[in-house]
Short mmCIF file of C-alpha atoms in Angstrom, two decimals:
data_model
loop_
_atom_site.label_atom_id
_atom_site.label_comp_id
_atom_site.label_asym_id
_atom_site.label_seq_id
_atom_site.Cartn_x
_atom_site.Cartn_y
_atom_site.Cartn_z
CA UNK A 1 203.02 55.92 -16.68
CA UNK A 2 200.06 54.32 -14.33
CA UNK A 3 197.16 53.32 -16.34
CA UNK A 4 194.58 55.26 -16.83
CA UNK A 5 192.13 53.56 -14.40
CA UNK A 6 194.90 53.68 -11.55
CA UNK A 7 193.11 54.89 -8.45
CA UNK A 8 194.28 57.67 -7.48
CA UNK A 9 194.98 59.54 -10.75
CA UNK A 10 194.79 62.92 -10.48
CA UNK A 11 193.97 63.86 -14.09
CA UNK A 12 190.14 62.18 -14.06
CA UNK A 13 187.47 64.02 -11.79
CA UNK A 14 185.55 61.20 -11.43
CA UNK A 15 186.89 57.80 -10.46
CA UNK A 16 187.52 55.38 -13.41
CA UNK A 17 185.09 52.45 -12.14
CA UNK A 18 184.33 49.86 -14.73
CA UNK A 19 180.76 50.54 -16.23
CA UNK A 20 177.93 48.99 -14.90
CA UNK A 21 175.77 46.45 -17.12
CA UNK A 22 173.55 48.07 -18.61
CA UNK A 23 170.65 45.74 -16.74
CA UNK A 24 172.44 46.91 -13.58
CA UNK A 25 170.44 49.24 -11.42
CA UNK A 26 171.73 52.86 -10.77
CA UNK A 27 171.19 56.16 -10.03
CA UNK A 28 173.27 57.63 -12.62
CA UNK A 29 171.56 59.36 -16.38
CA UNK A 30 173.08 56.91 -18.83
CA UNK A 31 171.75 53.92 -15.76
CA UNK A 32 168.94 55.58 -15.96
CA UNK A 33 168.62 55.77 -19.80
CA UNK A 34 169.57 52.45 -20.54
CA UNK A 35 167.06 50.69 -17.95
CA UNK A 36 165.31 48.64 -20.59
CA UNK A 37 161.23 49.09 -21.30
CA UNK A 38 158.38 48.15 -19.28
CA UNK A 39 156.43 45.45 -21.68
CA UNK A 40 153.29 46.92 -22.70
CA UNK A 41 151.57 44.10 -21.41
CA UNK A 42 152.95 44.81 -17.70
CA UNK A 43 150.25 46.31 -15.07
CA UNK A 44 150.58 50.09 -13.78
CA UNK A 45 151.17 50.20 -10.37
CA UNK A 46 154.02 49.06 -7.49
CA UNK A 47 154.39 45.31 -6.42
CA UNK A 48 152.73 41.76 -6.99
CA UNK A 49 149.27 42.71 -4.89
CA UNK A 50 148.37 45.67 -7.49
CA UNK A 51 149.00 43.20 -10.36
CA UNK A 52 147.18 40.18 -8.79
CA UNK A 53 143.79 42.56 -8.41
CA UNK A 54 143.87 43.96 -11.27
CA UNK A 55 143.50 40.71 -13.34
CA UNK A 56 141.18 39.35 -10.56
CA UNK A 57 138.83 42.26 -11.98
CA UNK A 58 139.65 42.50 -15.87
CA UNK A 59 140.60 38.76 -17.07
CA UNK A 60 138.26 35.80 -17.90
CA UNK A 61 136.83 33.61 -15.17
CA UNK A 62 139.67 30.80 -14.28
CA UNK A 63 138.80 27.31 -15.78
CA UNK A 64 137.93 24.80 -13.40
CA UNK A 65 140.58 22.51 -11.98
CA UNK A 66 138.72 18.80 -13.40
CA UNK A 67 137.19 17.06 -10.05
CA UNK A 68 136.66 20.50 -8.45
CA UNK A 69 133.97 21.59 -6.22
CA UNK A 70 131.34 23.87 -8.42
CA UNK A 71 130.86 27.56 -6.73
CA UNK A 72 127.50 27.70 -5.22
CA UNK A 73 126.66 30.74 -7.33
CA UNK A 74 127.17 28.81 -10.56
CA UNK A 75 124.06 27.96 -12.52
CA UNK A 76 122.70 24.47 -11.62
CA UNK A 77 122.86 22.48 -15.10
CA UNK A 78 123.32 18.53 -13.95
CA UNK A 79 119.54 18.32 -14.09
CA UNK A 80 119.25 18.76 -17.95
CA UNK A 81 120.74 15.87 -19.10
CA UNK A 82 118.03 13.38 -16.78
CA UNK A 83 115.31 15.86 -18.01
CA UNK A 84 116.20 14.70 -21.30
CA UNK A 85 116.48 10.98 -20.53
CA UNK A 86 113.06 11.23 -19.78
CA UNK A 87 112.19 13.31 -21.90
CA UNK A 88 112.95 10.84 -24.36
CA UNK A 89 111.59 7.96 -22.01
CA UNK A 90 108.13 9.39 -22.34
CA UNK A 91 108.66 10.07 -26.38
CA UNK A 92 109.83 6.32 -26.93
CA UNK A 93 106.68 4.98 -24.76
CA UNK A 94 104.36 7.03 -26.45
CA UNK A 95 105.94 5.83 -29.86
CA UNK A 96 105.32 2.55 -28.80
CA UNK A 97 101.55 2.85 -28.13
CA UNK A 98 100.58 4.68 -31.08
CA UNK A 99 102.06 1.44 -33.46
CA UNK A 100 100.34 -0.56 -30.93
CA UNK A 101 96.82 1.30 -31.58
CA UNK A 102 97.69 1.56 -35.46
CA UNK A 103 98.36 -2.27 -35.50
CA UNK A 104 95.21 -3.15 -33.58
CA UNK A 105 93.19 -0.52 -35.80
CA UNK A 106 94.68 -2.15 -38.99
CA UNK A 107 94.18 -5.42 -38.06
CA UNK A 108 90.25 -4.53 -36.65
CA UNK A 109 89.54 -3.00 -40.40
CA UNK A 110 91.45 -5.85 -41.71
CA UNK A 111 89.36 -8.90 -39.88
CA UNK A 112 85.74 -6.99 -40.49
CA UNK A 113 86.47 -6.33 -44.77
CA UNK A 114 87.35 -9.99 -44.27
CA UNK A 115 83.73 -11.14 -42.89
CA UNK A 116 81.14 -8.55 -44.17
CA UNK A 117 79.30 -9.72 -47.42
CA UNK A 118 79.10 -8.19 -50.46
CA UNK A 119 76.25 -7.94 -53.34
CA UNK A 120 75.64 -6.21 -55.96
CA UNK A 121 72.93 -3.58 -55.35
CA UNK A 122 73.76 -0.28 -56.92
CA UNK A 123 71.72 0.88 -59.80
CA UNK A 124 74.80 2.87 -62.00
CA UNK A 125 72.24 6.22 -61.99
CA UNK A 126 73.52 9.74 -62.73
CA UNK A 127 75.08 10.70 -59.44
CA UNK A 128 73.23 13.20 -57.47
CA UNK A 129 74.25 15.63 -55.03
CA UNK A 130 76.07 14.60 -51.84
CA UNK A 131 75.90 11.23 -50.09
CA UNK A 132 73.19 8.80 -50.08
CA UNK A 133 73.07 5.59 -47.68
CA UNK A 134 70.24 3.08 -48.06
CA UNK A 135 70.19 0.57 -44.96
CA UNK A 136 68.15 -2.30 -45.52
CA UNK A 137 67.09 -4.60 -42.59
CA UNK A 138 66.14 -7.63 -44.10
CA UNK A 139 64.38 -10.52 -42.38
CA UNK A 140 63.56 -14.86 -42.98
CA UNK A 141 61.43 -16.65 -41.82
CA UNK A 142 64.63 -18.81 -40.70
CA UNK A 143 65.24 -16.61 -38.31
CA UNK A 144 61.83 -16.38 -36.67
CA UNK A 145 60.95 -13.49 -38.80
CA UNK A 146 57.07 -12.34 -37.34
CA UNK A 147 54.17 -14.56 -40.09
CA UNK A 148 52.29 -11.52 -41.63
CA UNK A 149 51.32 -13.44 -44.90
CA UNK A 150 53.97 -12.48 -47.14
CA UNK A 151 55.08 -15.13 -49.17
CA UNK A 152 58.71 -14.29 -50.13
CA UNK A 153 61.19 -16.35 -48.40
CA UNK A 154 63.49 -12.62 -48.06
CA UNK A 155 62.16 -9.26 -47.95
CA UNK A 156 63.10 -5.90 -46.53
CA UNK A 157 61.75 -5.88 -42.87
CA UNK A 158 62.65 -1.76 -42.36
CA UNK A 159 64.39 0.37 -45.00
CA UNK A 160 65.80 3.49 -44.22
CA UNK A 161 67.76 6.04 -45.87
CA UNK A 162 70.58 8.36 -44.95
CA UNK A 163 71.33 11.68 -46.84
CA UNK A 164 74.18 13.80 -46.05
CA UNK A 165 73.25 16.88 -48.32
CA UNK A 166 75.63 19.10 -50.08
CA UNK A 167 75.55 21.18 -47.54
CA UNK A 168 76.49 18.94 -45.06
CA UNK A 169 73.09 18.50 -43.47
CA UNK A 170 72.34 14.52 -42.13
CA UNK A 171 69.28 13.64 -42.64
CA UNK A 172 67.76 9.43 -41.28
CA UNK A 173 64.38 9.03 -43.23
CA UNK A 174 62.64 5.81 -42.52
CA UNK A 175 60.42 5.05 -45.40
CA UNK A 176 57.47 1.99 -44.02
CA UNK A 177 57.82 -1.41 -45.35
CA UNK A 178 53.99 -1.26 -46.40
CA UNK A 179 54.50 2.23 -48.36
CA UNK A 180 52.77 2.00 -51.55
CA UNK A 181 55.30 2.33 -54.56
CA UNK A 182 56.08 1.98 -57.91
CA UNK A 183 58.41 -0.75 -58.25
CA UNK A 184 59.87 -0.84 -61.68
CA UNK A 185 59.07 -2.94 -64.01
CA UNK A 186 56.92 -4.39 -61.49
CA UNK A 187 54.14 -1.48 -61.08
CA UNK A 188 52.93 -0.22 -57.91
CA UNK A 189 52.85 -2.41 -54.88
CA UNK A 190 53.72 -2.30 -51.12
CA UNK A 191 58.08 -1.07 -51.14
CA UNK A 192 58.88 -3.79 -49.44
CA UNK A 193 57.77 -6.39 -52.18
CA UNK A 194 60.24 -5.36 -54.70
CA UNK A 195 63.12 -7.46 -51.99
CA UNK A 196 61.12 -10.21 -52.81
CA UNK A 197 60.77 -9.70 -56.68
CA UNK A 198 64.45 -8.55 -57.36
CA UNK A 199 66.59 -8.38 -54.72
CA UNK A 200 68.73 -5.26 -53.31
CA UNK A 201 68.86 -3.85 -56.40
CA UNK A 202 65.26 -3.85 -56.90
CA UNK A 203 64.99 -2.46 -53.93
CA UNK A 204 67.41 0.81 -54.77
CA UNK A 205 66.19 1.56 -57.71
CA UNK A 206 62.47 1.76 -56.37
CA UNK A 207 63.88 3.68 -53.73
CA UNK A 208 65.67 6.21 -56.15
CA UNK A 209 62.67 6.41 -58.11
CA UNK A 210 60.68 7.28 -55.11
CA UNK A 211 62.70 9.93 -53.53
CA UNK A 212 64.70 11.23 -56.72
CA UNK A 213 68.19 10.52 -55.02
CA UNK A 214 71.06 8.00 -56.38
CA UNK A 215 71.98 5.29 -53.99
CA UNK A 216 75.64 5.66 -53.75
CA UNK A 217 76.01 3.15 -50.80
CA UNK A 218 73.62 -0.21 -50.01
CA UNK A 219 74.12 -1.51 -46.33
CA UNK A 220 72.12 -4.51 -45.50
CA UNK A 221 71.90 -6.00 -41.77
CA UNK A 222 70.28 -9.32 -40.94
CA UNK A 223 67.39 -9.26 -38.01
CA UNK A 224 68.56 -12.22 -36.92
CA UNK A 225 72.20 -10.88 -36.27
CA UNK A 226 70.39 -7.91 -33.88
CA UNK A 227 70.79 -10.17 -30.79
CA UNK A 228 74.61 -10.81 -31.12
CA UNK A 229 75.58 -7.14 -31.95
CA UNK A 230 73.00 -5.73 -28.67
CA UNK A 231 74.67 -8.74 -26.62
CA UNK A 232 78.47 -7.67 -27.95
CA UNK A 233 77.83 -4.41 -26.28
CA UNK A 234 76.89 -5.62 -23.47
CA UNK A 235 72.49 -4.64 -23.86
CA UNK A 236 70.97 -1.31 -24.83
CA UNK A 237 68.73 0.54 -22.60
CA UNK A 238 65.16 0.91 -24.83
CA UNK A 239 62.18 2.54 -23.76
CA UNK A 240 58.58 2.41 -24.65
CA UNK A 241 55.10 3.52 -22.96
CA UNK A 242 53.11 0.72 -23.75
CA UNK A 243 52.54 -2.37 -21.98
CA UNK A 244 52.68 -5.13 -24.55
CA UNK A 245 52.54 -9.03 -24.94
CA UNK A 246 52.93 -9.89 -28.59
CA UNK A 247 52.51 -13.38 -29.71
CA UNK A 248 53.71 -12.52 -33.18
CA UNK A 249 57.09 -11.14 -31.94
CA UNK A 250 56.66 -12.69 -28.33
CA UNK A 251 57.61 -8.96 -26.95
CA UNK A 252 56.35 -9.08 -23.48
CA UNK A 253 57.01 -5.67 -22.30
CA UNK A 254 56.19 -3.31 -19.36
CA UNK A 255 55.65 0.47 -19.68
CA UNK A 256 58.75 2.38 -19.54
CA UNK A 257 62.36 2.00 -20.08
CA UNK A 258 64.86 -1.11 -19.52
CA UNK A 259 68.01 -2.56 -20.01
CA UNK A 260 67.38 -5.31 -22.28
CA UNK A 261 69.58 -8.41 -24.37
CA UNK A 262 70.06 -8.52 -27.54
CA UNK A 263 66.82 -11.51 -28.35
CA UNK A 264 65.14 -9.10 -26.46
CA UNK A 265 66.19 -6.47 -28.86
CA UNK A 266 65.43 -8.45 -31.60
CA UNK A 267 61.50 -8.78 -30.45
CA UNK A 268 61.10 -4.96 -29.59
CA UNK A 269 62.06 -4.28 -33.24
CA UNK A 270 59.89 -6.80 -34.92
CA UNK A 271 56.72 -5.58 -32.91
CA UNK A 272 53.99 -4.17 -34.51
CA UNK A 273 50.13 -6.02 -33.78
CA UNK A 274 49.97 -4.35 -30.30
CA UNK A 275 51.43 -1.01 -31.34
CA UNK A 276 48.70 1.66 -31.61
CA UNK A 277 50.20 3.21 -34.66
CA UNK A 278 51.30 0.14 -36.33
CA UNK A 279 54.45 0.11 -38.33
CA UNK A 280 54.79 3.65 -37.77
CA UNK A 281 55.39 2.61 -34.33
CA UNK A 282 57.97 -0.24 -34.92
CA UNK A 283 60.25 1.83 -37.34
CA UNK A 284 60.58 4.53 -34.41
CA UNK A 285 61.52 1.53 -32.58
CA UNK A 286 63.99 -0.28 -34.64
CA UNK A 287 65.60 3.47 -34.64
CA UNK A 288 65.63 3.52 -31.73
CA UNK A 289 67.92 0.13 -31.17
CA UNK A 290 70.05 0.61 -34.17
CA UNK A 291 71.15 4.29 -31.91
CA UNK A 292 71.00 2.78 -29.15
CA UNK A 293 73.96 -0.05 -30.09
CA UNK A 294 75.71 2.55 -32.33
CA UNK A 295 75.95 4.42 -29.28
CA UNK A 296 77.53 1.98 -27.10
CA UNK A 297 79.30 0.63 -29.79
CA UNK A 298 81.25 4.25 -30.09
CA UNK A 299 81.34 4.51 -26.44
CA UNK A 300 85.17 5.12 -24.96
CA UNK A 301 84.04 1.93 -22.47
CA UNK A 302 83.84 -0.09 -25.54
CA UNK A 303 87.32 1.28 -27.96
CA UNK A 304 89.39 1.21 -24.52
CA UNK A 305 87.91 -2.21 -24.23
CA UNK A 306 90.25 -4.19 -27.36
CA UNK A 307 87.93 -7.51 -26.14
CA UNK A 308 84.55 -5.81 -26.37
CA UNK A 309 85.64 -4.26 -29.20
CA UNK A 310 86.76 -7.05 -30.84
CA UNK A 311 82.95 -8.81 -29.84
CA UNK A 312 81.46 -5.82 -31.05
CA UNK A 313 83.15 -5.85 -34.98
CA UNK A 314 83.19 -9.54 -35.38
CA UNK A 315 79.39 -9.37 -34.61
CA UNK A 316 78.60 -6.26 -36.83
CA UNK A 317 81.15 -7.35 -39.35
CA UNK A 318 78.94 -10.94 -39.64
CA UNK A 319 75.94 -9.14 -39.94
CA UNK A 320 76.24 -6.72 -42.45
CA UNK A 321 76.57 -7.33 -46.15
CA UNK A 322 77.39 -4.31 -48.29
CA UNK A 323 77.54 -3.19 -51.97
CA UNK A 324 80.31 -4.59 -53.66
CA UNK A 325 82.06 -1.13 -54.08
CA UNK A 326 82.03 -0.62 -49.81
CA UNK A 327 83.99 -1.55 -47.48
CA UNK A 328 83.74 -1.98 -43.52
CA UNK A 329 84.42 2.31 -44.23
CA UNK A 330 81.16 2.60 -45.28
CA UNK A 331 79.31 1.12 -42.77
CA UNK A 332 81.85 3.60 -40.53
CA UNK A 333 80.92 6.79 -42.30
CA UNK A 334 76.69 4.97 -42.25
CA UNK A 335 77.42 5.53 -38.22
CA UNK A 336 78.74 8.44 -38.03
CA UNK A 337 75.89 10.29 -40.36
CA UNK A 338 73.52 8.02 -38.27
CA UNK A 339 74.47 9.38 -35.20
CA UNK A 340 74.88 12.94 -36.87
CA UNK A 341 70.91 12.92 -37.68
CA UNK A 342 70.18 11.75 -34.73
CA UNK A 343 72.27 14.59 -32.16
CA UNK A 344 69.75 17.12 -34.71
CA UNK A 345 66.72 15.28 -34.24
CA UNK A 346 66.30 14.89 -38.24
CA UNK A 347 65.19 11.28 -38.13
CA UNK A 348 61.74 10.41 -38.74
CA UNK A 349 59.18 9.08 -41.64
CA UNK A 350 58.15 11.06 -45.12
CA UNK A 351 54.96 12.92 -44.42
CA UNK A 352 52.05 10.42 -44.72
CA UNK A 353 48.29 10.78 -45.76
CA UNK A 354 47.18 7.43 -45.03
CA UNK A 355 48.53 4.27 -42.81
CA UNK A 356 45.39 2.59 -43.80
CA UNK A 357 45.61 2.68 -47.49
CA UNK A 358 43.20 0.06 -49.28
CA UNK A 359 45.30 -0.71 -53.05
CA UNK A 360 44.05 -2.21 -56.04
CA UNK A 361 44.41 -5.43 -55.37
CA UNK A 362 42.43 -5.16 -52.10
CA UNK A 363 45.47 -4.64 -49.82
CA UNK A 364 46.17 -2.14 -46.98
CA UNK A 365 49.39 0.24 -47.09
CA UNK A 366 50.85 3.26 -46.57
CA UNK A 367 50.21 6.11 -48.73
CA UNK A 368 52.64 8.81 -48.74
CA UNK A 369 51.21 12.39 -48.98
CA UNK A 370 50.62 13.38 -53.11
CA UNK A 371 51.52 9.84 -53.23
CA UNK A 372 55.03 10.12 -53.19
CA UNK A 373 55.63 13.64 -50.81
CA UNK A 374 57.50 15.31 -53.61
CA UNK A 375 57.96 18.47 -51.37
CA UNK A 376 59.73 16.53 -48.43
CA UNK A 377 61.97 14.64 -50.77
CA UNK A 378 62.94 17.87 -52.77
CA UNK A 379 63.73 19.21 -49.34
CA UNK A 380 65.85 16.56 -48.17
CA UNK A 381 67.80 16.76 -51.46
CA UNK A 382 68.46 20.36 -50.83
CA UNK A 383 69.34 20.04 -47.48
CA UNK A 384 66.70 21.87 -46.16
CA UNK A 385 64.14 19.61 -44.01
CA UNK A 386 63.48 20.50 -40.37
CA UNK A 387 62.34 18.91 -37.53
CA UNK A 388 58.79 19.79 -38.44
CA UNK A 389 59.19 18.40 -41.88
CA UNK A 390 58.93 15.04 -40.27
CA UNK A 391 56.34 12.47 -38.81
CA UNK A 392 53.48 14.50 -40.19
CA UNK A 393 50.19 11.90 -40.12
CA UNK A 394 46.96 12.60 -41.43
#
């Protein structure tokens, strides 16, 4: 008998073909049926161009080939790093200046503390309120000091004191060598005398008996140092409306304002003969020149300067001799108040009721009004004088 898959055989309707694989295609139902899954991954659609836009649309932007050409669309980011190098450029320069301006600000502090002199000049009195400053300008003969018939070989040429109140209010009082005073354990005599009988700390505690305030800070400047500090910033401009030729001081001087050195300086301060009102007249003057340098000594064209600044502390530094709890700070802080009172216009002298003052022993001074103007100096503790409060005369 022929096998079963014998063409031909006419027991089988259809032919007896071997099977086809069932990855074979076909048109037949179990083909059909046995065609294996599409992977759920696999695109919908007919043929390579469907698939290739479709992930053109859905997938992730392709990763640059390294060394390829950027798109022109894409954002522009090779900038940022060289914004950054200078960035950090301009952080490391500016770095460098500010230790350069701390070093030269250390060493400026350091080289003045090492000059200025010290004494001992404060009283130990009960504090009082806020901050008290006496400046002391104290003249010798040694230095050419003007002959007025005082014998001491020292004595306190201008005094004047600065008040910053509690409530903040600066306040320049200039109090007139020739005021009459009580000078303790002394008795009463021109202010200026008590230099002469006990040194700076005569002087403060006459002063703090006079105006009811506790020195808390003693600055002293030599007249004979005037001329190196106007000359280390480079003259002052001063003006006054008299014509004058001293031979005390050996001011010769024409009306008006000039630009003047410091020995110049130095003879416009001491002035007083040819001065209509006296030494009324030469403290507004000596004022006048200790503004006037503090002024250009602040000014930027002298701290952008390190040279003139250096002239300018070495000088002042030399010629100032402080309390021996101060510092080159002090005098600092003595500036800024100074230039504080002066911006408000509250510098001046105590209210006075006689410039021609005969005392008991036969000399002339300055009598303050009610002897010692309570009523200003209870003011200027408060923190309450105005404008009007000062250079009253008569």
């Amino acid at each position: 008998m022929a096998p079963s898959f014998a063409p031909g055989s006419s027991n089988t309707a259809t032919p007896r073909t071997p099977a086809a694989p069932s990855f074979a295609p076909g048109s037949g139902n179990a083909a059909t049926s046995r065609t294996p899954a599409a992977p759920s991954f696999a695109p919908s659609g007919n043929g390579p161009r469907q698939v290739s836009a479709t992930r053109s649309q859905a997938g992730p932007d392709p990763v640059p080939t390294p060394g390829a050409t950027p798109s022109r669309t894409a954002p522009a980011t090779a900038p940022r790093p060289r914004r950054k190098r200078r960035r950090r450029l301009v952080l490391k320069t500016l770095s460098v200046l500010l230790v350069i301006v701390l070093a030269w600000g250390g060493f400026l502090v350091w080289d003045a503390n090492t000059n200025i002199g010290r004494v001992s000049a404060l009283s130990g009195a009960s504090d009082t309120a806020g901050t008290t400053y006496l400046l002391a300008g104290s003249d010798s003969r040694a230095d050419g000091a003007v002959q007025d018939g005082f014998e001491g070989s020292e004595r306190a040429d201008s005094i004047m004191l600065v008040n910053i109140a509690a409530n903040g209010q600066a306040v320049a009082v200039s109090i007139p060598r020739d005021t009459y005073a009580e000078i303790p354990g002394v008795g009463w005599d021109k202010i200026n005398a008590s230099y002469a009988y006990g040194g700076p700390q005569l002087l403060v505690e006459t002063v703090e008996k006079l105006t009811g305030l506790t020195i808390d800070h003693f600055v002293q400047i030599g007249m004979g140092a005037v001329p190196d500090m106007v000359d280390a910033v480079g003259g002052v401009e001063l003006c006054y409306d008299h014509d004058s030729n001293d031979e005390y001081s050996g001011l010769n001087w024409t009306a008006g304002c000039h630009t003047v050195d410091g020995p110049t300086a130095l003879q416009f301060s001491r002035m007083r003969y040819q001065d209509p009102e006296g030494d009324i007249g030469r403290t507004k003057r000596q004022r006048q020149v200790i503004s006037k340098v503090v002024s250009e000594a602040a000014s930027p064209a002298t701290l952008i300067n390190p040279a003139r600044t250096l002239r300018v502390e070495r000088a002042g530094s030399k010629s100032f001799t402080v309390d021996e709890d101060s510092s080159i700070m002090t005098v600092a802080s003595l500036v800024m108040a100074l230039r504080s009172a002066s911006s408000d216009e509250l510098m001046g002298v105590p209210p006075i009721e006689s410039l021609d003052y005969t005392t008991s022993a036969g000399a002339s001074a300055v009598l303050l009004r009610d002897e010692t103007a309570p009523d200003f100096f209870a003011k200027l503790r408060s923190g309450k004088l105005t404008t009007s409060d000062l250079n009253q005369i008569g």
